[in-house]
Coordinates of C-alpha atoms and ligand atoms in Angstrom, one line a residue:
M345 CA 17.0 81.6 51.3
G346 CA 13.9 82.7 49.4
A347 CA 11.1 84.8 50.8
I348 CA 8.8 83.0 53.2
S349 CA 5.2 83.6 52.4
E350 CA 2.0 82.5 53.9
V351 CA -0.4 80.6 51.6
L352 CA -4.0 81.2 52.6
V353 CA -7.2 79.6 51.5
P354 CA -8.5 81.8 48.6
D355 CA -12.0 82.8 48.0
I356 CA -13.8 79.5 47.7
G357 CA -17.3 80.8 47.1
D358 CA -19.9 80.3 49.7
F359 CA -18.1 77.5 51.5
K360 CA -17.3 77.8 55.2
G361 CA -15.9 75.3 57.7
V362 CA -14.6 73.2 54.8
D363 CA -12.8 69.9 55.7
V364 CA -9.2 69.4 54.8
I365 CA -9.3 65.9 53.4
E366 CA -5.9 65.5 51.8
I367 CA -2.5 67.1 52.2
L368 CA -0.7 66.7 48.9
V369 CA 2.7 68.1 50.0
K370 CA 5.1 67.8 52.9
P371 CA 7.8 70.1 54.3
G372 CA 10.7 70.1 51.9
D373 CA 8.6 69.4 48.8
R374 CA 9.2 71.6 45.8
V375 CA 6.0 72.9 44.2
E376 CA 5.3 74.6 41.0
K377 CA 3.1 77.6 40.6
E378 CA -0.5 76.1 40.4
G379 CA 0.6 72.8 41.8
S380 CA -1.9 71.3 44.2
L381 CA -1.2 71.8 47.9
V382 CA -4.2 70.5 49.8
T383 CA -7.7 69.1 49.0
L384 CA -10.7 70.6 50.6
E385 CA -14.2 69.1 50.6
S386 CA -17.5 70.7 51.4
D387 CA -20.8 68.8 51.1
K388 CA -21.0 70.2 47.6
A389 CA -17.6 69.9 46.0
T390 CA -14.0 68.9 46.4
M391 CA -11.4 71.5 45.6
E392 CA -7.7 71.4 45.3
I393 CA -5.9 74.5 46.4
P394 CA -3.1 75.5 44.0
S395 CA 0.2 77.1 45.0
P396 CA 0.3 80.8 44.3
A397 CA 4.0 80.5 43.4
A398 CA 6.8 78.1 42.8
G399 CA 8.9 77.3 45.8
I400 CA 9.6 74.9 48.7
V401 CA 7.1 74.0 51.3
R402 CA 8.6 75.0 54.6
E403 CA 5.9 74.4 57.2
L404 CA 2.4 72.9 57.0
R405 CA -0.2 74.7 59.1
V406 CA -3.2 72.4 58.5
K407 CA -3.7 68.7 58.9
V408 CA -6.3 66.3 57.5
G409 CA -9.6 66.8 59.4
D410 CA -9.1 70.5 60.1
K411 CA -11.9 72.9 59.1
V412 CA -10.9 75.9 57.1
A413 CA -12.5 78.9 55.4
E414 CA -11.3 81.7 53.2
G415 CA -8.2 83.3 54.7
S416 CA -7.1 80.2 56.7
L417 CA -3.4 79.7 56.7
I418 CA -2.4 76.5 54.8
L419 CA 1.3 76.5 54.8
L420 CA 4.5 78.6 54.7
L421 CA 6.2 78.6 51.3
E422 CA 9.7 79.6 50.5
E423 CA 9.3 81.2 47.1
A424 CA 11.5 80.6 44.1
A425 CA 12.9 83.8 42.8
E426 CA 11.1 83.7 39.4
G427 CA 7.5 83.2 40.7
A428 CA 7.8 85.4 43.7
A429 CA 7.5 88.8 42.3
P430 CA 4.1 88.8 40.5
A431 CA 2.5 86.7 43.3
A432 CA 3.9 88.9 46.1
S433 CA 2.9 92.1 44.3
A434 CA -0.6 91.1 43.6
P435 CA -3.0 92.8 46.1
R436 CA -5.5 90.7 47.9
G437 CA -8.6 90.2 45.7
T438 CA -6.7 90.4 42.4
P439 CA -8.4 88.2 39.8
A440 CA -6.4 85.1 39.0
S441 CA -6.4 82.8 35.9
S442 CA -6.5 79.6 37.9
P443 CA -9.0 79.2 40.6
P444 CA -9.0 76.2 42.9
A445 CA -10.4 73.3 40.8
A446 CA -13.6 71.6 41.9
T447 CA -12.8 68.0 41.2
T448 CA -15.5 65.6 42.3
A449 CA -18.0 68.5 42.1
G450 CA -21.2 67.0 43.5
S451 CA -23.4 69.7 41.9
D452 CA -23.5 72.1 39.0
K453 CA -23.3 74.9 41.5
A454 CA -19.9 73.7 42.6
D455 CA -18.7 73.3 39.1
A456 CA -19.8 76.8 38.2
A457 CA -18.1 78.2 41.3
S458 CA -14.8 76.5 40.3
Q459 CA -14.9 78.1 36.9
R460 CA -15.5 81.7 38.0
A461 CA -12.9 84.0 36.7
D462 CA -13.1 86.4 39.7
V463 CA -11.7 84.0 42.3
P464 CA -8.8 85.9 43.9
L465 CA -5.2 84.8 43.8
L466 CA -3.6 83.4 46.9
V467 CA -1.6 86.2 48.3
P468 CA 1.7 85.7 50.1
R469 CA 2.1 88.0 53.0
T470 CA 5.8 88.7 52.7
G471 CA 7.9 90.3 50.0
P472 CA 10.5 88.5 47.9
V473 CA 14.0 88.0 49.1
P474 CA 16.9 86.4 47.1
Y475 CA 16.3 82.8 46.2
E476 CA 18.8 80.0 46.1
P477 CA 17.8 77.7 43.2
V478 CA 17.4 74.1 44.0
A479 CA 18.9 71.7 41.5
A480 CA 16.2 69.0 41.5
P481 CA 13.4 69.5 38.9
A482 CA 10.0 70.2 40.3
A483 CA 7.9 67.1 40.8
F484 CA 5.1 66.6 38.3
K485 CA 1.8 66.6 40.1
P486 CA -0.9 65.0 38.1
Y487 CA -4.4 66.4 38.5
A488 CA -7.0 64.0 39.8
S489 CA -9.9 64.1 42.3
P490 CA -9.3 62.6 45.7
S491 CA -11.5 59.6 44.9
V492 CA -9.4 58.9 41.8
R493 CA -6.2 59.3 43.8
K494 CA -7.6 56.9 46.4
F495 CA -8.5 54.4 43.7
A496 CA -5.1 54.7 42.2
R497 CA -3.4 54.3 45.6
E498 CA -5.4 51.1 46.2
L499 CA -4.2 49.7 43.0
G500 CA -0.7 51.0 43.5
V501 CA -0.8 53.0 40.3
D502 CA 1.5 56.0 39.9
L503 CA -0.8 58.8 38.6
A504 CA 2.2 60.4 36.9
R505 CA 2.2 57.6 34.4
V506 CA -1.5 57.8 33.6
K507 CA -2.8 59.7 30.5
A508 CA -5.5 62.2 31.5
T509 CA -8.6 62.5 29.4
G510 CA -10.8 64.4 31.8
P511 CA -11.7 68.1 31.6
K512 CA -8.7 70.4 32.3
D513 CA -6.4 67.4 31.9
R514 CA -7.7 65.7 35.0
I515 CA -7.2 62.0 35.4
T516 CA -10.5 60.1 35.6
T517 CA -11.3 56.7 37.2
E518 CA -11.6 55.3 33.6
D519 CA -8.1 56.6 32.9
V520 CA -6.7 54.6 35.8
Q521 CA -8.7 51.5 34.9
G522 CA -7.5 51.8 31.3
F523 CA -3.9 52.1 32.5
V524 CA -4.2 49.0 34.7
K525 CA -6.0 47.0 31.9
G526 CA -3.2 48.0 29.5
I527 CA -0.7 46.4 31.8
M528 CA -2.6 43.4 33.0
G529 CA -4.6 42.5 29.9
A530 CA -3.3 43.1 26.4
A531 CA 0.4 43.6 27.2
P532 CA 1.3 40.2 28.5
V533 CA -0.2 38.5 25.4
A534 CA 1.5 41.0 23.1
A535 CA 4.8 41.4 24.8
P536 CA 6.7 39.2 27.2
A537 CA 8.2 42.4 28.7
A538 CA 4.9 43.1 30.3
A539 CA 5.8 41.6 33.6
P540 CA 8.6 44.1 34.3
A541 CA 6.5 47.1 33.0
G542 CA 3.6 46.0 35.2
G543 CA 5.9 45.7 38.2
A544 CA 7.3 49.2 37.7
A545 CA 3.9 50.7 37.3
L546 CA 2.9 49.2 40.6
G547 CA 5.9 50.7 42.2
L548 CA 7.6 47.4 42.5
L549 CA 11.2 46.5 41.8
E550 CA 12.2 45.8 38.2
W551 CA 11.7 42.1 37.2
P552 CA 15.1 40.4 37.5
Q553 CA 16.9 40.2 34.2
V554 CA 19.1 37.2 34.3
D555 CA 21.2 35.6 31.6
F556 CA 20.2 32.0 32.6
A557 CA 22.5 30.5 30.0
K558 CA 25.4 31.7 32.1
F559 CA 24.5 29.1 34.8
G560 CA 23.8 26.1 32.6
P561 CA 22.0 24.8 29.5
I562 CA 18.6 26.2 28.8
E563 CA 15.8 25.7 26.3
T564 CA 13.4 28.5 25.3
K565 CA 9.8 27.4 24.8
P566 CA 7.2 29.8 23.5
R567 CA 4.1 29.9 25.7
S568 CA 0.8 28.8 24.2
R569 CA -1.8 31.3 23.4
I570 CA -4.1 29.8 26.0
K571 CA -1.4 30.1 28.7
K572 CA -0.7 33.7 27.8
L573 CA -4.5 34.6 27.8
S574 CA -5.3 32.6 31.0
G575 CA -2.1 34.0 32.6
A576 CA -3.2 37.5 32.0
N577 CA -6.6 36.9 33.4
L578 CA -5.2 35.1 36.4
H579 CA -2.8 37.9 37.0
R580 CA -5.5 40.5 36.9
N581 CA -7.8 38.5 39.2
W582 CA -5.0 37.9 41.7
V583 CA -4.0 41.5 41.8
M584 CA -7.5 43.1 41.8
I585 CA -9.4 40.7 44.0
P586 CA -8.6 40.5 47.8
H587 CA -8.5 36.7 48.0
V588 CA -9.0 34.6 51.2
T589 CA -9.1 30.8 51.1
Q590 CA -11.1 28.9 53.6
F591 CA -10.1 25.2 54.0
D592 CA -12.4 22.5 55.2
E593 CA -13.0 18.8 54.6
A594 CA -16.1 16.7 53.9
D595 CA -16.7 13.2 55.1
I596 CA -17.6 11.5 51.8
T597 CA -17.4 7.9 52.9
E598 CA -21.1 7.1 52.1
L599 CA -21.1 9.2 49.0
E600 CA -18.1 7.4 47.6
A601 CA -19.7 4.1 48.3
F602 CA -22.8 5.3 46.4
R603 CA -20.7 6.6 43.6
K604 CA -18.9 3.3 43.2
T605 CA -22.2 1.3 43.0
S606 CA -23.6 3.8 40.5
S607 CA -20.5 3.9 38.3
A608 CA -21.2 0.5 36.9
D609 CA -24.5 1.9 35.4
T610 CA -22.9 5.0 33.9
E611 CA -20.0 3.0 32.5
R612 CA -22.5 0.8 30.6
Q613 CA -24.0 4.0 29.3
G614 CA -20.5 5.2 28.1
F615 CA -19.5 7.8 30.7
K616 CA -17.7 8.1 33.9
L617 CA -19.3 9.1 37.2
T618 CA -16.6 10.9 39.2
M619 CA -16.9 12.9 42.4
L620 CA -17.0 16.1 40.5
A621 CA -20.6 15.6 39.3
F622 CA -21.7 15.3 42.9
L623 CA -19.7 18.3 43.8
I624 CA -21.4 20.4 41.2
K625 CA -24.7 19.4 42.5
A626 CA -23.7 19.9 46.1
C627 CA -22.3 23.4 45.3
V628 CA -25.6 24.4 43.6
T629 CA -27.4 23.4 46.8
A630 CA -24.9 25.5 48.9
L631 CA -25.2 28.4 46.4
R632 CA -29.0 28.4 46.8
Q633 CA -28.5 28.5 50.6
Y634 CA -25.9 31.3 50.3
P635 CA -26.7 33.4 47.2
E636 CA -23.9 35.9 47.8
F637 CA -21.6 33.2 46.4
N638 CA -23.5 33.1 43.2
A639 CA -23.0 36.8 42.5
S640 CA -20.8 39.5 40.9
L641 CA -20.0 43.0 41.8
D642 CA -21.4 45.5 39.3
K643 CA -19.1 47.9 37.4
T644 CA -19.3 50.6 40.1
G645 CA -18.7 48.2 43.0
E646 CA -21.7 49.7 44.7
N647 CA -24.0 46.8 44.1
L648 CA -23.9 43.0 44.2
I649 CA -25.7 41.3 41.4
I650 CA -27.2 38.0 42.7
K651 CA -27.9 35.6 39.9
G652 CA -31.0 33.4 39.7
Y653 CA -29.3 30.9 37.5
Y654 CA -26.5 28.4 38.3
H655 CA -23.9 28.1 35.6
I656 CA -20.9 26.3 37.0
G657 CA -17.4 26.7 35.5
V658 CA -15.1 23.7 35.7
A659 CA -11.3 24.2 35.4
V660 CA -10.0 21.7 32.8
D661 CA -6.3 21.0 32.4
T662 CA -5.3 20.7 28.8
P663 CA -1.9 20.2 27.2
D664 CA -2.1 23.8 26.1
G665 CA -3.1 25.2 29.5
L666 CA -6.1 25.8 31.7
V667 CA -9.6 26.5 30.3
V668 CA -12.8 26.9 32.2
P669 CA -15.9 25.7 30.3
V670 CA -19.2 26.3 31.9
I671 CA -22.0 23.8 32.6
R672 CA -25.2 25.7 32.3
D673 CA -28.3 25.4 34.5
A674 CA -26.6 22.8 36.8
D675 CA -29.6 23.2 39.1
R676 CA -31.9 21.7 36.5
K677 CA -29.7 18.7 35.7
G678 CA -29.3 15.4 37.5
V679 CA -26.0 14.0 38.7
F680 CA -25.8 11.5 35.7
D681 CA -26.5 14.4 33.2
L682 CA -23.8 16.4 34.8
A683 CA -21.3 13.6 34.7
R684 CA -22.0 12.9 31.0
E685 CA -21.7 16.6 30.2
L686 CA -18.5 16.9 32.2
G687 CA -17.0 14.1 30.1
E688 CA -18.1 15.8 26.9
I689 CA -16.8 19.3 27.8
S690 CA -13.5 18.1 29.1
K691 CA -13.0 16.1 25.8
L692 CA -14.0 19.2 23.8
A693 CA -11.5 21.3 25.9
R694 CA -8.7 18.8 25.4
D695 CA -9.4 18.6 21.6
K696 CA -9.4 22.4 21.5
K697 CA -13.0 22.4 20.2
L698 CA -14.6 24.7 22.8
K699 CA -16.2 27.8 21.5
P700 CA -15.9 31.1 23.3
G701 CA -19.6 30.9 24.3
D702 CA -18.9 27.6 26.1
M703 CA -16.7 29.5 28.6
Q704 CA -19.0 32.4 29.3
G705 CA -21.7 33.2 31.8
G706 CA -20.3 31.2 34.7
T707 CA -21.6 32.1 38.2
F708 CA -19.2 30.0 40.3
S709 CA -16.3 27.7 39.5
I710 CA -14.8 24.5 40.7
S711 CA -11.2 23.5 40.2
S712 CA -10.6 19.8 41.0
L713 CA -7.2 18.5 41.4
G714 CA -8.6 15.4 43.1
G715 CA -7.6 13.1 40.2
I716 CA -4.0 14.1 40.6
G717 CA -3.2 14.6 44.2
G718 CA -2.4 17.2 46.9
T719 CA -4.1 18.1 50.2
A720 CA -5.1 21.8 49.7
F721 CA -4.4 24.8 47.4
S722 CA -5.6 28.3 46.9
P723 CA -7.5 28.6 43.6
I724 CA -7.7 32.0 42.0
I725 CA -11.2 33.5 41.5
N726 CA -12.5 33.6 38.0
A727 CA -13.6 37.2 37.7
P728 CA -16.3 38.5 37.8
E729 CA -17.3 35.6 39.9
V730 CA -16.8 36.0 43.7
A731 CA -15.8 32.5 44.7
I732 CA -14.2 29.3 43.5
L733 CA -14.0 25.9 45.1
G734 CA -10.8 24.0 45.0
V735 CA -11.0 20.2 45.6
S736 CA -8.0 18.0 46.4
R737 CA -7.6 14.3 46.6
S738 CA -9.8 12.4 49.1
A739 CA -8.0 10.1 51.5
M740 CA -8.9 7.7 54.4
R741 CA -8.2 9.4 57.7
P742 CA -8.8 8.6 61.3
V743 CA -11.7 10.7 62.5
Y744 CA -12.7 10.9 66.2
K745 CA -16.4 10.0 66.4
D746 CA -18.5 8.8 69.2
G747 CA -15.6 8.3 71.6
Q748 CA -13.3 6.5 69.1
F749 CA -11.2 6.9 66.0
V750 CA -12.9 5.5 62.9
A751 CA -11.5 5.4 59.3
R752 CA -13.4 7.9 57.1
L753 CA -12.9 9.0 53.5
M754 CA -12.2 12.8 53.8
L755 CA -12.4 15.2 50.9
P756 CA -10.3 18.4 51.2
L757 CA -12.1 21.6 50.2
S758 CA -10.4 25.0 49.5
L759 CA -12.8 27.8 48.9
S760 CA -11.3 31.1 47.7
Y761 CA -13.6 34.1 48.0
D762 CA -13.6 37.8 47.3
H763 CA -13.3 39.4 50.7
R764 CA -14.9 42.6 49.5
V765 CA -18.1 40.6 49.0
I766 CA -17.9 37.7 51.4
D767 CA -16.9 37.8 55.1
G768 CA -14.9 35.0 56.7
A769 CA -17.8 33.9 58.8
L770 CA -20.0 33.5 55.8
A771 CA -17.3 31.5 54.0
A772 CA -16.9 29.2 56.9
R773 CA -20.7 28.7 57.0
F774 CA -20.7 28.0 53.3
T775 CA -18.0 25.3 53.5
T776 CA -19.5 23.8 56.6
Y777 CA -22.8 23.6 54.8
L778 CA -21.2 22.2 51.7
A779 CA -19.4 19.5 53.7
S780 CA -22.7 18.6 55.4
V781 CA -24.4 18.2 52.0
L782 CA -21.5 16.0 50.7
S783 CA -21.6 13.9 53.9
D784 CA -25.3 13.3 53.5
I785 CA -26.2 13.7 49.8
R786 CA -29.9 13.4 50.6
R787 CA -29.7 17.1 51.6
I788 CA -29.5 17.9 47.9
L789 CA -33.2 17.0 47.8
L790 CA -34.1 19.3 50.7
Ligands
CAO31 N1 -10.2 12.4 45.3 C1 -9.8 11.1 44.9 N2 -9.9 10.7 43.6 C2 -10.5 11.5 42.7 C3 -10.9 12.8 43.1 C4 -10.8 13.2 44.4 N3 -11.2 14.4 44.8 N4 -11.4 13.4 42.0 C5 -11.3 12.5 41.0 N5 -10.7 11.4 41.4 C6 -10.4 10.2 40.6 C7 -11.5 9.9 39.7 O1 -12.5 9.1 40.3 C8 -10.7 9.1 38.7 O2 -10.5 7.8 39.2 P1 -10.4 6.5 38.2 O3 -9.3 6.8 37.2 O4 -10.1 5.4 39.1 O5 -11.7 6.4 37.5 C9 -9.4 9.8 38.6 O6 -9.3 10.5 39.8 C10 -9.3 10.8 37.4 O7 -10.4 11.7 37.4 P2 -10.6 12.8 36.3 O8 -9.6 13.9 36.7 O9 -10.5 12.2 35.0 O10 -12.1 13.3 36.5 P3 -12.7 14.4 37.3 O11 -14.2 14.4 37.0 O12 -12.4 14.3 38.7 O13 -12.1 15.8 36.7 C11 -11.5 17.4 35.1 C12 -12.4 16.2 35.4 C13 -11.7 17.8 33.7 C14 -11.9 18.5 36.1 C15 -10.0 17.0 35.4 O14 -9.6 16.0 34.5 C16 -9.0 18.2 35.3 O15 -8.7 18.6 34.2 N6 -8.6 18.6 36.5 C17 -7.5 19.6 36.6 C18 -8.2 21.0 36.9 C19 -7.1 22.0 37.1 O16 -6.1 22.0 36.4 N7 -7.3 22.8 38.1 C20 -6.3 23.7 38.5 C21 -6.6 25.1 38.1 S1 -5.6 26.2 38.8 O17 -6.6 26.9 39.9

């Protein structure tokens, strides 16, 4: 047994009644000298209180939400033999080399306080007794502010794997973002091993390594560049955006009749008039009504940027994979113009002739599988957009109307949205409104 000492809140400047906002250790944890124990937050700064000595945490005497001041008891520490002597012998008030670090320091004053050289060392109250060494190595505790820790926790990132670039080797938000980007973005294109690495970094099980040939004949086909790039983007968007999909259906019986009669005209002019052109137009009408869907979060996540233009991305299936060219200013184009442009961009996409600019600036996307089949699906949002409409194959269904079942042509809609930005109620309003526009296309004119 090592000496049990009391670890107290050191001189933390002028701060009194400071909140304990994070407990970074638990009983039984081994800590290194200077390893962070708890995080305190005043209205001016956030400080991590370091351990005065190496040892094992025996008992916590504070919890999150407690208010503390200089001298408050934080925990009981069983000291390791090596670190015990100097710490125990230091009288209260002895200058220390490592004061508690102000992390999210909200003011210069707080920063200055954290760097003062005369902040006293934490003083254990009991003397050293023989210490039984513990075999396991001390856990590495990366330095990061509570907000960065919270951000990392939300993304499932183990801070011990993140390279610190901040002052005093602290990990910054950008470091965590860079780490995630490294896994989600570049790596999958460069190295197929990225999936296992990403999983491990997120604290998940290793990707199963299976010798498939053991079970039967196989063929190895390299993935196309488009597939690798779109896969990396889809993966990031799926992991980083909290998706919810709202399902609905629109009665397009009249619209389909109108489309069929108009198709003869467009075919004479050399292009096809499919439901998608009407859908783009109807979506613009709904986006005007609900601008939160024609928006993006800014870099900080603090603000929503609502766009005053309507550039609609359309997912196009090509032999090499999925691409999403953008139809610009869809609000200023008629249904025939949209249909013609749709034909042109899907041909460009399939002929691999799209330029990077053709796929940029989208404000909302549509993914239509209606030409193929299916009843519903959950499309993945095309970041930084906040919503995407999935469309499945329309079918005649019995609909109960005016006291009887009637056959109506119903179009399934699947709207995925970013739940950070859009609430479920708003999404339901959006699809209800969109369905009403499609049921009576005259609403586009309203
Ligand atoms: N219900 C029933 N029929 C539909 C329909 C719907 N919702 N949508 C289209 N159709 C019909 C069309 O009218 C057309 O019929 P005809 O052959 O009789 O003329 C046929 O299906 C084929 O249409 P299309 O697919 O060529 O044309 P489109 O305008 O509907 O779609 C495009 C164009 C480029 C979006 C589409 O070809 C495509 O690539 N879709 C796949 C998109 C995709 O992969 N999304 C998944 C992404 S993962 O989230």
